[in-house]
Short mmCIF file of C-alpha atoms in Angstrom, two decimals:
data_model
loop_
_atom_site.label_atom_id
_atom_site.label_comp_id
_atom_site.label_asym_id
_atom_site.label_seq_id
_atom_site.Cartn_x
_atom_site.Cartn_y
_atom_site.Cartn_z
CA MET X 1 242.47 130.33 41.74
CA PHE X 2 239.32 128.25 42.20
CA PHE X 3 240.53 126.58 45.39
CA THR X 4 241.88 129.82 46.89
CA GLY X 5 238.28 131.06 46.79
CA ILE X 6 237.61 128.67 49.67
CA ILE X 7 239.51 131.01 52.02
CA PRO X 8 237.29 134.11 51.68
CA GLY X 9 234.28 131.78 51.48
CA LEU X 10 235.04 130.27 54.89
CA LEU X 11 235.82 133.71 56.30
CA ALA X 12 232.48 135.04 55.04
CA LEU X 13 230.68 132.04 56.55
CA PHE X 14 232.38 132.61 59.92
CA ILE X 15 231.42 136.29 59.94
CA ARG X 16 227.84 135.49 58.95
CA LEU X 17 227.44 132.91 61.70
CA LYS X 18 228.73 135.38 64.29
CA MET X 19 226.45 138.23 63.20
CA ASP X 20 223.09 138.93 64.76
CA GLU X 21 219.96 139.40 62.69
CA SER X 22 218.84 143.00 62.28
CA GLU X 23 216.39 144.39 64.81
CA ILE X 24 213.90 145.14 62.03
CA TRP X 25 213.97 141.52 60.82
CA LEU X 26 213.59 140.14 64.34
CA LYS X 27 210.65 142.46 65.00
CA LYS X 28 208.90 141.44 61.79
CA SER X 29 209.54 137.77 62.55
CA LYS X 30 207.92 138.08 65.97
CA GLU X 31 204.95 139.81 64.38
CA LYS X 32 204.78 136.91 61.88
CA VAL X 33 204.44 139.20 58.87
CA ILE X 34 207.41 137.82 56.92
CA ALA X 35 206.20 136.52 53.56
CA LYS X 36 206.20 132.73 53.30
CA THR X 37 206.57 132.88 49.51
CA PRO X 38 208.36 136.21 48.93
CA LEU X 39 209.11 135.57 45.24
CA LYS X 40 205.41 135.02 44.57
CA GLU X 41 204.64 138.33 46.30
CA VAL X 42 207.27 140.14 44.26
CA ILE X 43 205.74 138.84 41.04
CA SER X 44 202.05 139.11 41.93
CA ASP X 45 202.02 142.46 43.75
CA LYS X 46 201.84 145.29 41.20
CA GLU X 47 203.84 147.79 43.26
CA GLN X 48 206.60 145.32 44.20
CA ARG X 49 206.80 144.03 40.63
CA LYS X 50 207.30 147.59 39.39
CA ARG X 51 210.02 148.21 41.98
CA PHE X 52 211.72 144.95 41.03
CA LEU X 53 211.73 145.70 37.29
CA LEU X 54 213.03 149.24 37.78
CA ALA X 55 215.81 147.99 40.06
CA LEU X 56 216.58 145.32 37.47
CA ILE X 57 217.26 148.03 34.88
CA ILE X 58 219.94 149.54 37.09
CA MET X 59 221.54 146.16 37.84
CA THR X 60 221.55 145.25 34.14
CA GLY X 61 223.39 148.47 33.31
CA LEU X 62 225.87 148.09 36.17
CA LEU X 63 226.73 144.49 35.37
CA TYR X 64 226.91 145.26 31.65
CA SER X 65 229.37 148.07 32.36
CA TYR X 66 231.32 145.95 34.83
CA TYR X 67 231.83 142.99 32.52
CA THR X 68 232.59 145.11 29.47
CA SER X 69 235.14 147.27 31.32
CA ILE X 70 237.06 145.48 34.06
CA GLY X 71 235.84 142.06 32.86
CA PHE X 72 236.92 142.50 29.24
CA MET X 73 239.91 144.72 30.02
CA PRO X 74 242.55 141.90 30.17
CA THR X 75 241.49 140.66 26.72
CA PHE X 76 241.46 144.18 25.33
CA LEU X 77 244.93 144.94 26.69
CA GLU X 78 246.50 141.71 25.49
CA LYS X 79 244.79 141.13 22.14
CA TYR X 80 244.13 144.65 20.91
CA VAL X 81 246.55 146.98 22.71
CA LYS X 82 249.24 144.29 22.33
CA ILE X 83 250.56 144.26 25.89
CA ASN X 84 252.35 141.16 27.16
CA LYS X 85 250.70 138.99 29.83
CA ASN X 86 253.02 140.09 32.66
CA GLU X 87 252.23 143.75 32.08
CA VAL X 88 248.53 142.98 31.74
CA ALA X 89 248.61 141.25 35.13
CA ALA X 90 250.36 144.24 36.72
CA ILE X 91 247.89 146.69 35.17
CA MET X 92 244.91 144.62 36.32
CA ILE X 93 246.17 144.62 39.92
CA VAL X 94 246.17 148.42 39.89
CA VAL X 95 242.83 148.51 38.07
CA THR X 96 241.26 146.21 40.67
CA VAL X 97 242.48 148.46 43.48
CA ALA X 98 241.03 151.46 41.62
CA ALA X 99 237.71 149.61 41.35
CA MET X 100 237.69 148.89 45.08
CA ILE X 101 238.44 152.51 45.95
CA GLY X 102 235.83 153.70 43.48
CA THR X 103 233.14 151.45 44.94
CA ILE X 104 233.82 152.75 48.46
CA PHE X 105 233.87 156.32 47.12
CA THR X 106 230.51 156.05 45.31
CA GLY X 107 228.90 154.51 48.38
CA PHE X 108 230.24 157.36 50.51
CA VAL X 109 229.08 160.03 48.05
CA SER X 110 225.60 158.52 47.82
CA GLN X 111 225.12 159.18 51.53
CA TYR X 112 225.31 162.90 50.80
CA ILE X 113 223.84 163.47 47.33
CA GLY X 114 221.57 160.42 47.05
CA ARG X 115 221.74 156.98 45.42
CA MET X 116 220.23 157.89 42.05
CA LYS X 117 222.15 161.13 41.67
CA THR X 118 225.41 159.29 42.29
CA LEU X 119 224.51 156.71 39.64
CA SER X 120 223.50 159.36 37.12
CA VAL X 121 226.69 161.37 37.68
CA PHE X 122 228.95 158.36 37.17
CA ALA X 123 226.93 157.15 34.18
CA SER X 124 227.19 160.60 32.59
CA ALA X 125 230.93 160.76 33.30
CA SER X 126 231.36 157.34 31.71
CA MET X 127 229.52 158.32 28.54
CA ILE X 128 231.51 161.55 28.22
CA LEU X 129 235.01 160.42 29.20
CA VAL X 130 235.30 156.80 28.08
CA VAL X 131 236.08 157.67 24.43
CA PRO X 132 239.11 159.91 25.11
CA LEU X 133 240.34 157.58 27.87
CA LEU X 134 240.22 154.47 25.69
CA TYR X 135 241.76 156.41 22.80
CA GLY X 136 244.64 157.36 25.07
CA LEU X 137 244.96 153.81 26.41
CA TYR X 138 245.06 152.36 22.90
CA HIS X 139 247.60 154.80 21.45
CA THR X 140 250.01 155.60 24.28
CA THR X 141 253.29 153.68 24.44
CA ASN X 142 254.05 154.60 28.05
CA ILE X 143 253.17 151.81 30.48
CA ASN X 144 252.46 154.25 33.32
CA GLU X 145 250.00 156.11 31.12
CA LYS X 146 248.35 152.83 30.19
CA VAL X 147 247.89 152.06 33.89
CA LEU X 148 246.40 155.51 34.46
CA TYR X 149 244.01 155.33 31.51
CA ALA X 150 242.86 151.79 32.33
CA SER X 151 242.29 152.70 35.98
CA MET X 152 240.28 155.79 35.06
CA VAL X 153 238.13 153.81 32.62
CA VAL X 154 237.28 151.28 35.31
CA PHE X 155 236.82 153.95 37.99
CA ILE X 156 234.12 155.80 36.04
CA SER X 157 232.43 152.83 34.39
CA SER X 158 232.27 149.99 36.91
CA THR X 159 232.44 151.37 40.44
CA ALA X 160 228.91 152.73 40.83
CA PHE X 161 228.09 149.56 42.79
CA GLY X 162 228.78 151.49 46.02
CA PRO X 163 225.19 152.70 46.58
CA ILE X 164 223.59 149.42 45.45
CA PRO X 165 223.47 147.43 48.74
CA ALA X 166 221.80 150.39 50.45
CA PHE X 167 219.54 151.12 47.49
CA LEU X 168 218.22 147.55 47.21
CA ALA X 169 217.65 147.34 50.97
CA GLU X 170 215.79 150.65 50.92
CA ARG X 171 213.75 149.80 47.83
CA PHE X 172 211.92 146.75 49.21
CA PRO X 173 210.00 146.17 52.46
CA THR X 174 211.45 143.88 55.13
CA GLU X 175 208.92 141.12 54.39
CA ILE X 176 210.43 140.40 50.95
CA ARG X 177 213.71 142.33 51.05
CA ASN X 178 216.22 139.48 50.74
CA THR X 179 214.41 137.70 47.93
CA ALA X 180 213.61 140.84 45.93
CA SER X 181 217.11 142.26 46.34
CA GLY X 182 218.78 138.96 45.48
CA PHE X 183 216.77 138.42 42.32
CA ALA X 184 217.16 142.03 41.21
CA TYR X 185 220.92 141.95 41.76
CA ASN X 186 221.55 138.63 40.04
CA GLY X 187 218.87 139.20 37.41
CA GLY X 188 221.09 141.86 35.89
CA LEU X 189 223.40 139.06 34.79
CA ILE X 190 220.83 137.81 32.26
CA ILE X 191 221.82 140.60 29.87
CA GLY X 192 224.81 142.19 31.60
CA SER X 193 227.03 139.11 31.44
CA TRP X 194 226.79 139.07 27.64
CA SER X 195 228.71 142.34 27.29
CA PRO X 196 232.18 140.78 26.65
CA LEU X 197 230.75 138.71 23.78
CA ILE X 198 229.01 141.79 22.42
CA ALA X 199 232.31 143.69 22.67
CA ILE X 200 234.13 141.01 20.67
CA ASN X 201 231.35 140.99 18.09
CA LEU X 202 231.47 144.77 17.73
CA LEU X 203 235.24 144.75 17.38
CA SER X 204 235.04 142.00 14.77
CA ARG X 205 232.43 143.90 12.79
CA ALA X 206 234.71 146.94 12.85
CA GLY X 207 237.17 144.89 10.85
CA SER X 208 239.63 144.29 13.68
CA SER X 209 241.26 141.00 14.56
CA PRO X 210 243.17 140.04 17.71
CA LEU X 211 245.70 138.32 15.47
CA SER X 212 246.18 141.22 13.12
CA SER X 213 249.39 143.23 13.40
CA SER X 214 247.91 146.27 11.73
CA SER X 215 246.51 149.10 13.79
CA ASN X 216 242.79 149.86 13.52
CA LEU X 217 241.75 153.33 14.56
CA LEU X 218 238.16 152.20 15.19
CA ILE X 219 239.08 149.78 18.00
CA PRO X 220 239.00 152.23 20.97
CA PHE X 221 235.80 153.86 19.68
CA VAL X 222 234.01 150.54 19.19
CA PHE X 223 235.04 149.33 22.65
CA ALA X 224 233.92 152.67 24.11
CA LEU X 225 230.53 152.24 22.42
CA ASN X 226 229.94 149.02 24.36
CA ILE X 227 230.75 150.72 27.67
CA ILE X 228 228.47 153.63 26.73
CA ILE X 229 225.59 151.16 26.21
CA GLY X 230 225.94 150.01 29.82
CA ALA X 231 226.25 153.59 31.09
CA ALA X 232 223.12 154.61 29.16
CA ILE X 233 221.14 151.80 30.81
CA ILE X 234 222.39 152.91 34.25
CA PHE X 235 221.44 156.51 33.50
CA ALA X 236 217.96 155.50 32.36
CA GLY X 237 217.50 153.40 35.50
CA SER X 238 218.67 156.24 37.74
CA ARG X 239 216.05 158.53 36.21
CA LEU X 240 213.23 156.01 36.48
CA ASN X 241 213.88 154.98 40.09
CA PRO X 242 213.15 157.30 43.03
CA ASP X 243 215.95 158.13 45.41
CA THR X 244 215.86 156.03 48.57
CA ARG X 245 218.46 157.68 50.80
CA ASN X 246 215.96 158.83 53.44
CA VAL X 247 213.59 155.85 53.26
CA ASP X 248 212.58 154.27 56.55
CA LEU X 249 213.67 150.60 56.42
CA GLY X 250 210.92 149.53 58.79
#
C-alpha cells in the first residue's frame, strides 16, 4: 500500500507542474506584496491570528470526526461488531465511496447555502443521527444493513470537508494564504488525530473488550459519544466563523 501511493503522488506532481499560477497570485507577486515570512505575519497580526485560530477550531472538529468515524470504523467493525476481515474490507470500500460522494455533495451545497451553514447542518445531523445509526449497525445481523448504516454514519460525520478548500482560501488574504491555510488544515491533526485512541479508551472504560464474546449494550452509545464530540467542535467553529462564500479573493 505504501509503494502504490507513489502512483497518485507522481500524477499529482505532473498536474501541478502543468498548472499555471492563479492570476491573483501573479498580480500580487508583480506588486511585490507577498509576505516574505507569512507564518510570522499570521502569528503577529492580531486579525490574521484570530482568523487562524477560528479556522483551526473547524479543522480540529473535522479531523476528529474523520478519524473517529471512517478512521476507526474498520477496528469497530472487526473487534466490536465481530465482522470478519473480508466483510470489513468490502464494507470499507462502500464507505469510502460514500465519503467521496459526500465530500463532493457538501462542497456543492456550500455554493448555495454558504460554507458555515453547510458545516452546521452536517454537524447537527451527526449529533442527532449518529446514535440510532450506530445502534442499528451494532445490532443488525444483515450485512446489507451494516453497509447502509456504516455508510450513513460516515456520510454525515466525515464528509463536511467539501467546503473547506474554498473556505480556507476565502478566509486569508493572498499574501499569506498558502501558509495560513496549510497550518490551519494540518494543525487540526494535533488534537483530531487522537480520536481513535480516545474512542478505544472510552470503550474500555465502558467495560467492553475487543476479545470479549459477550455483548455490551453501551458500545454503540460510547462510540457515538466520541463522534458527537467532533461534531460539537465543528458546530462551535461554524458559529464562530463568518461565512466566506461571497468574499473577494483579491
